Short mmCIF file of C-alpha atoms and ligand atoms in Angstrom, two decimals:
data_model
loop_
_atom_site.label_atom_id
_atom_site.label_comp_id
_atom_site.label_asym_id
_atom_site.label_seq_id
_atom_site.Cartn_x
_atom_site.Cartn_y
_atom_site.Cartn_z
CA UNK A 1 5.31 -6.16 -72.73
CA UNK A 2 6.60 -7.02 -76.21
CA UNK A 3 8.35 -4.16 -77.97
CA UNK A 4 5.94 -4.59 -80.89
CA UNK A 5 3.07 -3.78 -78.53
CA UNK A 6 4.81 -0.63 -77.38
CA UNK A 7 5.29 0.38 -81.00
CA UNK A 8 1.63 -0.37 -81.64
CA UNK A 9 0.72 1.82 -78.69
CA UNK A 10 2.67 4.59 -80.44
CA UNK A 11 0.70 4.02 -83.63
CA UNK A 12 3.29 2.00 -85.55
CA UNK A 13 1.89 -1.09 -87.27
CA UNK A 14 3.73 -4.40 -87.39
CA UNK A 15 4.18 -4.05 -91.16
CA UNK A 16 5.87 -0.68 -90.91
CA UNK A 17 8.08 -1.82 -88.05
CA UNK A 18 9.12 -4.99 -89.88
CA UNK A 19 9.96 -2.96 -92.94
CA UNK A 20 12.13 -0.73 -90.76
CA UNK A 21 13.91 -3.70 -89.18
CA UNK A 22 14.57 -5.17 -92.60
CA UNK A 23 16.21 -1.93 -93.69
CA UNK A 24 18.24 -1.74 -90.48
CA UNK A 25 19.82 -5.13 -91.10
CA UNK A 26 21.74 -3.60 -93.96
CA UNK A 27 23.05 -0.68 -91.92
CA UNK A 28 25.16 -2.37 -89.24
CA UNK A 29 28.49 -1.56 -90.76
CA UNK A 30 27.66 2.09 -91.37
CA UNK A 31 26.41 2.52 -87.83
CA UNK A 32 29.65 1.02 -86.54
CA UNK A 33 31.66 3.56 -88.55
CA UNK A 34 29.56 6.37 -87.07
CA UNK A 35 30.23 5.05 -83.58
CA UNK A 36 33.96 5.16 -84.26
CA UNK A 37 33.80 8.81 -85.34
CA UNK A 38 31.71 9.56 -82.26
CA UNK A 39 34.30 7.98 -80.00
CA UNK A 40 37.02 10.04 -81.66
CA UNK A 41 35.11 13.30 -81.27
CA UNK A 42 34.05 12.52 -77.72
CA UNK A 43 37.68 12.09 -76.74
CA UNK A 44 38.58 15.32 -78.51
CA UNK A 45 35.99 17.24 -76.48
CA UNK A 46 36.99 15.68 -73.16
CA UNK A 47 40.65 16.48 -73.83
CA UNK A 48 39.74 20.10 -74.61
CA UNK A 49 37.74 20.34 -71.37
CA UNK A 50 40.60 18.90 -69.35
CA UNK A 51 43.16 21.17 -71.02
CA UNK A 52 40.95 24.19 -70.36
CA UNK A 53 40.70 23.13 -66.71
CA UNK A 54 36.94 23.12 -66.65
CA UNK A 55 35.77 22.97 -63.06
CA UNK A 56 32.66 23.43 -60.95
CA UNK A 57 33.17 27.19 -60.80
CA UNK A 58 32.46 27.32 -64.54
CA UNK A 59 28.81 26.61 -63.88
CA UNK A 60 28.25 29.77 -61.90
CA UNK A 61 26.10 32.42 -63.48
CA UNK A 62 26.98 36.02 -64.20
CA UNK A 63 24.70 39.02 -64.65
CA UNK A 64 25.02 42.68 -65.56
CA UNK A 65 28.21 43.35 -67.51
CA UNK A 66 29.43 39.82 -66.98
CA UNK A 67 33.04 40.78 -66.22
CA UNK A 68 35.36 37.93 -65.21
CA UNK A 69 32.96 35.19 -66.18
CA UNK A 70 35.33 32.24 -65.86
CA UNK A 71 32.82 29.75 -67.21
CA UNK A 72 32.22 31.80 -70.34
CA UNK A 73 35.95 32.18 -70.91
CA UNK A 74 36.69 28.49 -70.41
CA UNK A 75 33.78 27.52 -72.65
CA UNK A 76 35.27 29.65 -75.40
CA UNK A 77 38.63 27.98 -74.81
CA UNK A 78 37.00 24.56 -75.07
CA UNK A 79 35.43 25.45 -78.42
CA UNK A 80 38.72 26.84 -79.71
CA UNK A 81 40.71 23.78 -78.61
CA UNK A 82 38.18 21.32 -80.00
CA UNK A 83 37.97 23.08 -83.35
CA UNK A 84 41.68 23.81 -83.52
CA UNK A 85 41.33 27.59 -83.63
CA UNK A 86 43.11 30.44 -81.87
CA UNK A 87 39.98 31.79 -80.29
CA UNK A 88 36.19 31.52 -80.16
CA UNK A 89 33.14 33.58 -79.35
CA UNK A 90 30.34 31.46 -77.86
CA UNK A 91 27.48 33.52 -76.53
CA UNK A 92 23.81 33.45 -75.60
CA UNK A 93 23.67 37.00 -77.02
CA UNK A 94 24.12 35.48 -80.47
CA UNK A 95 20.48 34.62 -81.04
CA UNK A 96 20.66 32.04 -83.85
CA UNK A 97 22.74 30.74 -86.72
CA UNK A 98 21.79 33.53 -89.09
CA UNK A 99 22.80 36.06 -86.47
CA UNK A 100 26.16 34.36 -85.96
CA UNK A 101 26.80 34.36 -89.71
CA UNK A 102 25.66 37.96 -90.12
CA UNK A 103 27.90 38.95 -87.23
CA UNK A 104 30.92 37.18 -88.71
CA UNK A 105 30.34 38.79 -92.11
CA UNK A 106 29.49 42.30 -90.98
CA UNK A 107 32.38 42.48 -88.55
CA UNK A 108 35.00 41.22 -90.97
CA UNK A 109 33.99 43.26 -94.01
CA UNK A 110 34.33 47.00 -94.56
CA UNK A 111 32.72 49.34 -97.11
CA UNK A 112 34.24 48.75 -100.53
CA UNK A 113 35.03 45.10 -99.82
CA UNK A 114 33.55 42.25 -101.78
CA UNK A 115 32.14 39.00 -100.47
CA UNK A 116 32.39 35.90 -102.66
CA UNK A 117 30.40 32.70 -102.42
CA UNK A 118 32.15 30.14 -104.62
CA UNK A 119 29.53 27.48 -103.86
CA UNK A 120 26.41 29.10 -105.30
CA UNK A 121 23.54 30.76 -103.52
CA UNK A 122 23.83 30.66 -99.71
CA UNK A 123 21.16 29.70 -97.19
CA UNK A 124 17.81 31.50 -97.66
CA UNK A 125 18.08 33.71 -94.59
CA UNK A 126 21.47 35.04 -95.68
CA UNK A 127 20.00 36.59 -98.80
CA UNK A 128 18.75 39.52 -96.76
CA UNK A 129 21.95 39.73 -94.76
CA UNK A 130 23.96 40.06 -97.95
CA UNK A 131 21.37 42.15 -99.79
CA UNK A 132 20.62 39.64 -102.56
CA UNK A 133 17.07 40.38 -101.45
CA UNK A 134 16.80 44.02 -100.40
CA UNK A 135 16.76 44.52 -96.66
CA UNK A 136 17.48 47.21 -94.13
CA UNK A 137 20.99 46.98 -92.77
CA UNK A 138 22.21 44.52 -95.40
CA UNK A 139 25.88 44.36 -96.38
CA UNK A 140 24.83 45.92 -99.69
CA UNK A 141 23.48 49.00 -97.87
CA UNK A 142 26.91 49.44 -96.34
CA UNK A 143 28.60 49.36 -99.73
CA UNK A 144 29.82 45.79 -99.53
CA UNK A 145 29.39 44.03 -102.85
CA UNK A 146 28.69 40.38 -103.44
CA UNK A 147 29.50 37.87 -106.10
CA UNK A 148 28.67 34.20 -106.41
CA UNK A 149 29.86 31.38 -108.60
CA UNK A 150 27.44 28.55 -109.23
CA UNK A 151 28.50 24.98 -108.69
CA UNK A 152 28.95 22.90 -111.81
CA UNK A 153 26.01 20.70 -112.77
CA UNK A 154 27.60 17.69 -111.02
CA UNK A 155 27.80 19.63 -107.74
CA UNK A 156 31.56 20.25 -107.88
CA UNK A 157 33.43 23.56 -107.73
CA UNK A 158 33.74 25.67 -110.87
CA UNK A 159 37.42 26.46 -110.35
CA UNK A 160 37.79 28.37 -113.61
CA UNK A 161 35.04 30.86 -112.79
CA UNK A 162 36.02 31.07 -109.14
CA UNK A 163 39.45 32.20 -110.26
CA UNK A 164 37.85 34.82 -112.51
CA UNK A 165 35.61 36.06 -109.70
CA UNK A 166 38.46 36.81 -107.31
CA UNK A 167 39.51 40.42 -107.74
CA UNK A 168 41.24 43.23 -105.86
CA UNK A 169 38.10 43.88 -103.80
CA UNK A 170 37.57 40.29 -102.71
CA UNK A 171 38.05 40.28 -98.96
CA UNK A 172 36.04 37.42 -97.63
CA UNK A 173 34.91 34.10 -99.04
CA UNK A 174 31.90 32.31 -97.59
CA UNK A 175 31.54 28.57 -97.98
CA UNK A 176 28.43 26.83 -96.81
CA UNK A 177 29.25 23.29 -95.77
CA UNK A 178 25.72 21.94 -95.61
CA UNK A 179 23.29 22.00 -98.51
CA UNK A 180 20.62 23.76 -96.46
CA UNK A 181 17.48 23.99 -98.61
CA UNK A 182 19.29 23.42 -101.88
CA UNK A 183 19.47 20.18 -103.82
CA UNK A 184 23.20 19.97 -104.03
CA UNK A 185 25.62 17.75 -102.18
CA UNK A 186 27.01 18.78 -98.83
CA UNK A 187 30.76 19.21 -98.98
CA UNK A 188 33.20 17.08 -97.05
CA UNK A 189 35.77 18.89 -94.94
CA UNK A 190 38.42 17.57 -97.32
CA UNK A 191 36.67 19.16 -100.32
CA UNK A 192 36.34 22.43 -98.43
CA UNK A 193 40.06 22.28 -97.68
CA UNK A 194 40.87 21.88 -101.37
CA UNK A 195 38.70 24.85 -102.27
CA UNK A 196 40.28 27.01 -99.57
CA UNK A 197 43.75 26.13 -100.78
CA UNK A 198 42.83 26.98 -104.36
CA UNK A 199 41.47 30.37 -103.29
CA UNK A 200 44.35 31.24 -100.97
CA UNK A 201 46.88 30.30 -103.63
CA UNK A 202 45.28 32.94 -105.83
CA UNK A 203 44.86 35.55 -103.10
CA UNK A 204 46.55 34.74 -99.77
CA UNK A 205 45.10 37.76 -97.94
CA UNK A 206 41.52 36.65 -98.42
CA UNK A 207 39.67 35.41 -95.33
CA UNK A 208 37.51 32.32 -95.52
CA UNK A 209 34.41 31.79 -93.43
CA UNK A 210 32.65 28.43 -93.37
CA UNK A 211 29.00 28.24 -92.47
CA UNK A 212 29.39 25.11 -90.36
CA UNK A 213 25.71 24.72 -89.44
CA UNK A 214 24.76 21.04 -89.14
CA UNK A 215 28.30 19.90 -89.85
CA UNK A 216 29.90 19.86 -86.41
CA UNK A 217 31.14 16.43 -85.26
CA UNK A 218 29.92 14.62 -88.35
CA UNK A 219 33.53 14.08 -89.37
CA UNK A 220 36.73 13.88 -87.35
CA UNK A 221 38.00 17.23 -88.53
CA UNK A 222 36.29 20.58 -88.91
CA UNK A 223 36.83 23.16 -91.70
CA UNK A 224 38.95 25.23 -89.29
CA UNK A 225 41.53 22.44 -89.49
CA UNK A 226 41.85 22.75 -93.28
CA UNK A 227 42.41 26.48 -93.59
CA UNK A 228 39.14 28.27 -92.75
CA UNK A 229 39.74 31.49 -90.85
CA UNK A 230 36.34 31.21 -89.18
CA UNK A 231 33.73 28.53 -88.69
CA UNK A 232 30.30 29.65 -87.63
CA UNK A 233 27.27 27.83 -86.29
CA UNK A 234 24.21 27.68 -84.11
CA UNK A 235 24.00 26.22 -80.61
CA UNK A 236 20.50 24.92 -81.21
CA UNK A 237 22.03 22.64 -83.78
CA UNK A 238 24.85 20.09 -83.30
CA UNK A 239 27.26 21.79 -80.86
CA UNK A 240 24.58 22.66 -78.31
CA UNK A 241 23.93 18.95 -77.83
CA UNK A 242 20.22 19.63 -77.33
CA UNK A 243 20.86 21.36 -74.02
CA UNK A 244 21.81 24.88 -75.11
CA UNK A 245 18.61 26.95 -75.03
CA UNK A 246 20.00 29.64 -77.35
CA UNK A 247 23.29 30.79 -78.80
CA UNK A 248 25.77 30.82 -81.61
CA UNK A 249 29.50 30.54 -82.05
CA UNK A 250 32.31 31.90 -84.17
CA UNK A 251 35.60 30.03 -83.86
CA UNK A 252 38.64 31.17 -85.75
CA UNK A 253 41.71 33.33 -85.84
CA UNK A 254 42.26 35.87 -83.06
CA UNK A 255 41.73 38.65 -85.56
CA UNK A 256 38.43 37.38 -86.96
CA UNK A 257 37.03 36.56 -83.53
CA UNK A 258 38.07 39.95 -82.16
CA UNK A 259 36.34 41.71 -85.03
CA UNK A 260 33.19 39.73 -84.28
CA UNK A 261 33.38 40.42 -80.55
CA UNK A 262 33.84 44.17 -81.13
CA UNK A 263 30.76 44.14 -83.29
CA UNK A 264 28.63 41.95 -81.01
CA UNK A 265 29.25 44.12 -77.97
CA UNK A 266 31.14 47.28 -78.78
CA UNK A 267 34.48 48.45 -80.13
CA UNK A 268 36.82 48.37 -77.16
CA UNK A 269 34.67 46.08 -75.03
CA UNK A 270 34.74 42.97 -77.20
CA UNK A 271 34.79 39.69 -75.32
CA UNK A 272 35.17 41.29 -71.89
CA UNK A 273 31.44 41.82 -71.42
CA UNK A 274 28.38 39.67 -71.98
CA UNK A 275 26.76 37.98 -68.99
CA UNK A 276 26.23 34.26 -69.40
CA UNK A 277 22.92 34.45 -67.50
CA UNK A 278 23.08 30.93 -66.16
CA UNK A 279 23.72 29.27 -69.51
CA UNK A 280 27.27 28.08 -68.94
CA UNK A 281 26.35 24.67 -67.60
CA UNK A 282 23.98 23.90 -70.47
CA UNK A 283 26.53 25.13 -73.03
CA UNK A 284 29.35 23.09 -71.52
CA UNK A 285 27.33 19.93 -70.94
CA UNK A 286 25.66 20.27 -74.33
CA UNK A 287 29.04 20.50 -76.04
CA UNK A 288 30.16 17.45 -74.07
CA UNK A 289 27.12 15.51 -75.35
CA UNK A 290 27.26 16.93 -78.88
CA UNK A 291 29.28 14.10 -80.48
CA UNK A 292 26.81 11.43 -79.34
CA UNK A 293 23.77 13.56 -80.12
CA UNK A 294 25.13 14.24 -83.59
CA UNK A 295 25.67 10.53 -84.13
CA UNK A 296 22.05 9.80 -83.20
CA UNK A 297 20.92 12.35 -85.75
CA UNK A 298 23.26 10.90 -88.35
CA UNK A 299 21.92 7.39 -87.84
CA UNK A 300 18.39 8.73 -88.21
CA UNK A 301 19.28 10.48 -91.46
CA UNK A 302 20.82 7.32 -92.92
CA UNK A 303 17.88 5.21 -91.79
CA UNK A 304 15.46 7.66 -93.45
CA UNK A 305 17.42 7.67 -96.71
CA UNK A 306 17.45 3.89 -96.84
CA UNK A 307 13.73 3.61 -96.09
CA UNK A 308 12.60 6.20 -98.61
CA UNK A 309 15.00 5.27 -101.35
CA UNK A 310 13.72 1.71 -101.11
CA UNK A 311 10.23 3.15 -101.59
CA UNK A 312 11.36 4.86 -104.76
CA UNK A 313 11.94 8.45 -103.64
CA UNK A 314 15.03 10.41 -104.52
CA UNK A 315 17.07 11.02 -101.39
CA UNK A 316 19.89 13.54 -101.04
CA UNK A 317 22.32 12.25 -99.85
CA UNK A 318 21.34 8.86 -101.26
CA UNK A 319 21.11 5.69 -99.19
CA UNK A 320 24.73 4.70 -99.52
CA UNK A 321 26.89 7.80 -99.93
CA UNK A 322 29.06 9.19 -97.16
CA UNK A 323 27.70 11.91 -94.88
CA UNK A 324 28.96 15.39 -94.19
CA UNK A 325 25.99 16.86 -92.34
CA UNK A 326 22.89 15.63 -90.51
CA UNK A 327 20.27 16.82 -92.99
CA UNK A 328 18.36 14.32 -95.05
CA UNK A 329 16.46 15.59 -98.03
CA UNK A 330 13.71 13.45 -99.54
CA UNK A 331 11.92 14.60 -102.68
CA UNK A 332 8.26 13.75 -102.16
CA UNK A 333 6.83 15.62 -105.19
CA UNK A 334 3.48 16.17 -103.50
CA UNK A 335 2.22 18.68 -100.97
CA UNK A 336 0.05 16.00 -99.41
CA UNK A 337 2.96 13.64 -98.86
CA UNK A 338 5.08 16.43 -97.45
CA UNK A 339 2.36 17.31 -94.95
CA UNK A 340 1.80 13.66 -93.95
CA UNK A 341 5.50 13.16 -93.43
CA UNK A 342 5.58 16.19 -91.14
CA UNK A 343 2.53 14.93 -89.24
CA UNK A 344 4.34 11.68 -88.57
CA UNK A 345 7.42 13.39 -87.18
CA UNK A 346 5.23 15.57 -84.98
CA UNK A 347 3.18 12.62 -83.71
CA UNK A 348 6.34 10.80 -82.60
CA UNK A 349 7.61 13.67 -80.46
CA UNK A 350 7.84 13.65 -76.67
CA UNK A 351 6.50 17.23 -76.66
CA UNK A 352 3.48 18.57 -78.59
CA UNK A 353 2.74 15.16 -80.07
CA UNK A 354 -0.98 15.95 -80.29
CA UNK A 355 -0.74 18.98 -82.56
CA UNK A 356 -0.96 18.91 -86.35
CA UNK A 357 1.59 20.96 -88.26
CA UNK A 358 0.32 23.28 -91.00
CA UNK A 359 2.17 25.31 -93.66
CA UNK A 360 2.80 28.99 -92.86
CA UNK A 361 4.65 32.08 -94.10
CA UNK A 362 7.90 32.16 -92.22
CA UNK A 363 9.98 35.31 -91.88
CA UNK A 364 13.10 35.12 -94.00
CA UNK A 365 11.74 32.46 -96.36
CA UNK A 366 10.18 33.24 -99.74
CA UNK A 367 7.60 30.43 -99.89
CA UNK A 368 5.34 28.77 -97.35
CA UNK A 369 7.07 26.27 -95.14
CA UNK A 370 5.75 23.33 -93.14
CA UNK A 371 7.66 22.40 -90.04
CA UNK A 372 7.27 19.63 -87.55
CA UNK A 373 9.00 19.59 -84.22
CA UNK A 374 8.05 18.60 -80.76
CA UNK A 375 11.09 20.12 -79.22
CA UNK A 376 12.27 20.96 -75.73
CA UNK A 377 13.89 24.06 -77.21
CA UNK A 378 11.74 26.03 -79.64
CA UNK A 379 12.96 25.64 -83.20
CA UNK A 380 15.87 23.45 -82.19
CA UNK A 381 16.86 21.48 -85.23
CA UNK A 382 19.24 19.10 -83.49
CA UNK A 383 16.02 17.75 -82.01
CA UNK A 384 13.95 15.55 -84.28
CA UNK A 385 12.34 17.88 -86.74
CA UNK A 386 11.58 18.34 -90.37
CA UNK A 387 10.74 21.21 -92.60
CA UNK A 388 10.04 21.73 -96.22
CA UNK A 389 9.13 24.64 -98.45
CA UNK A 390 5.87 24.12 -100.34
CA UNK A 391 7.29 24.27 -103.80
CA UNK A 392 8.55 21.69 -106.28
CA UNK A 393 10.06 19.21 -105.72
CA UNK A 394 8.27 19.24 -102.34
CA UNK A 395 11.40 18.15 -100.58
CA UNK A 396 11.28 17.39 -96.92
CA UNK A 397 14.42 18.22 -94.98
CA UNK A 398 14.63 15.90 -92.08
CA UNK A 399 17.10 16.31 -89.28
CA UNK A 400 17.97 15.71 -85.69
CA UNK A 401 17.06 13.35 -82.95
CA UNK A 402 18.64 13.66 -79.54
CA UNK A 403 18.65 9.87 -79.36
CA UNK A 404 18.77 7.34 -82.17
CA UNK A 405 15.70 5.53 -80.83
CA UNK A 406 13.63 8.67 -81.05
CA UNK A 407 14.88 9.38 -84.56
CA UNK A 408 13.96 5.82 -85.50
CA UNK A 409 10.45 6.17 -84.09
CA UNK A 410 9.99 9.46 -85.92
CA UNK A 411 10.91 7.98 -89.28
CA UNK A 412 8.66 4.97 -88.78
CA UNK A 413 5.88 7.34 -87.75
CA UNK A 414 6.31 9.45 -90.90
CA UNK A 415 6.05 6.31 -92.96
CA UNK A 416 3.01 5.15 -91.02
CA UNK A 417 1.18 8.40 -91.83
CA UNK A 418 1.90 7.92 -95.53
CA UNK A 419 0.76 4.30 -95.37
CA UNK A 420 -2.41 5.21 -93.45
CA UNK A 421 -3.28 7.82 -96.08
CA UNK A 422 -2.76 5.24 -98.85
CA UNK A 423 0.04 7.31 -100.34
CA UNK A 424 2.65 4.60 -99.86
CA UNK A 425 2.43 0.83 -99.73
CA UNK A 426 4.96 -1.25 -97.82
CA UNK A 427 3.27 -4.65 -98.08
CA UNK A 428 4.97 -5.66 -101.29
CA UNK A 429 8.36 -4.73 -99.90
CA UNK A 430 8.63 -6.88 -96.79
C1 LIG B 501 20.26 26.60 -89.93
C2 LIG B 501 21.20 27.17 -90.89
C3 LIG B 501 21.45 28.52 -90.93
C4 LIG B 501 20.70 29.53 -90.11
O1 LIG B 501 20.57 29.21 -88.78
P1 LIG B 501 19.30 29.74 -87.95
O2 LIG B 501 19.65 29.34 -86.57
O3 LIG B 501 18.11 29.01 -88.48
O4 LIG B 501 19.21 31.20 -88.12
C5 LIG B 501 22.40 28.96 -91.83
N1 LIG B 501 23.03 28.12 -92.64
C6 LIG B 501 22.81 26.80 -92.64
C7 LIG B 501 23.56 25.91 -93.57
C8 LIG B 501 21.89 26.28 -91.76
O5 LIG B 501 21.67 24.98 -91.74
#
């Protein structure tokens, strides 16, 4: 069977496919550069696994207290070695990225301390953690204050006001690498390193945490290699490689990780307890696959930007700029287009392809959100998925794809839905 017929069987017309192929012709060099980064990161992970002496015993399960769980301990060593940190906490008991970030913050701050975000407002769900929006158990309730410095209008750091914001109470600085739901650029690791140096030159005792969600393995170095005391992320994003069914990580200095471990379990117990419940194999194998999975997602993001920019939509990052995370934002400026885009992503999924996504009120978010995902792991955003809050500019945030070919199909399918609804016309472009 011709590949065009298979695409047609999946609902993709010849016109849409040809348009996609036309766009792809211009992306060869960029894809080659991604492959080179993937190779580099793959080797880094294998070396860490060899140095940690990962063996078959690691895949055994533990239950109850989880004492002497060799697999859990070696997994944490592998994370630490790969990210260049002294230690790491990698656990199924950390339920998601927000939990990992909240844990890192709450365990490393004490009443009277101040938290500073020098990169503007953090990710939506952290607003309640910090107490920007009132919530039970927030840092604010515990007497931990918060300050933020907006980015300059061109998306760069406002060094002058950051300097002014650092005071005797400033204990921890949080830097979000990825743009999340904001329309600002994602920072490169190099930029993050410059910001950390600036801050530590002013106040050496300050600790820096980087919200590393979506950033892992996109570049050859991680923020922990340019001065961050902690990097924090979710295992149902990049580092789980699509196999981790749950989990989060905190990698950093011994001190920061110990604080987090004492908070996650209990003072005194720390990392010694926490059964892995049969997850070690998925965590280890997922981390092994993470560089290639991340590269598939990255290729999908670049493909999407090039398709939609050609159609006249503003894409962040744009079609040609360099990438520092796997999220692609496309400003669709219409609720109808946003919903059609999501329908297309859903329809291209291996799982739940027959359902139609609808907007809903999601806990932790302050406007309705539409999400599309036909995922093996619920809510996994390293799998092909998209989401977008129903508010101007009706941006869709597209991410993931465990394989490049699935990401490609998903993007073509989103376009097909827009074409079928007469919201977009590709005829004049091919
Ligand atoms: C996804 C994400 C989070 C929160 O992770 P959840 O697993 O959804 O709780 C925090 N920060 C950034 C930048 C993210 O992308």
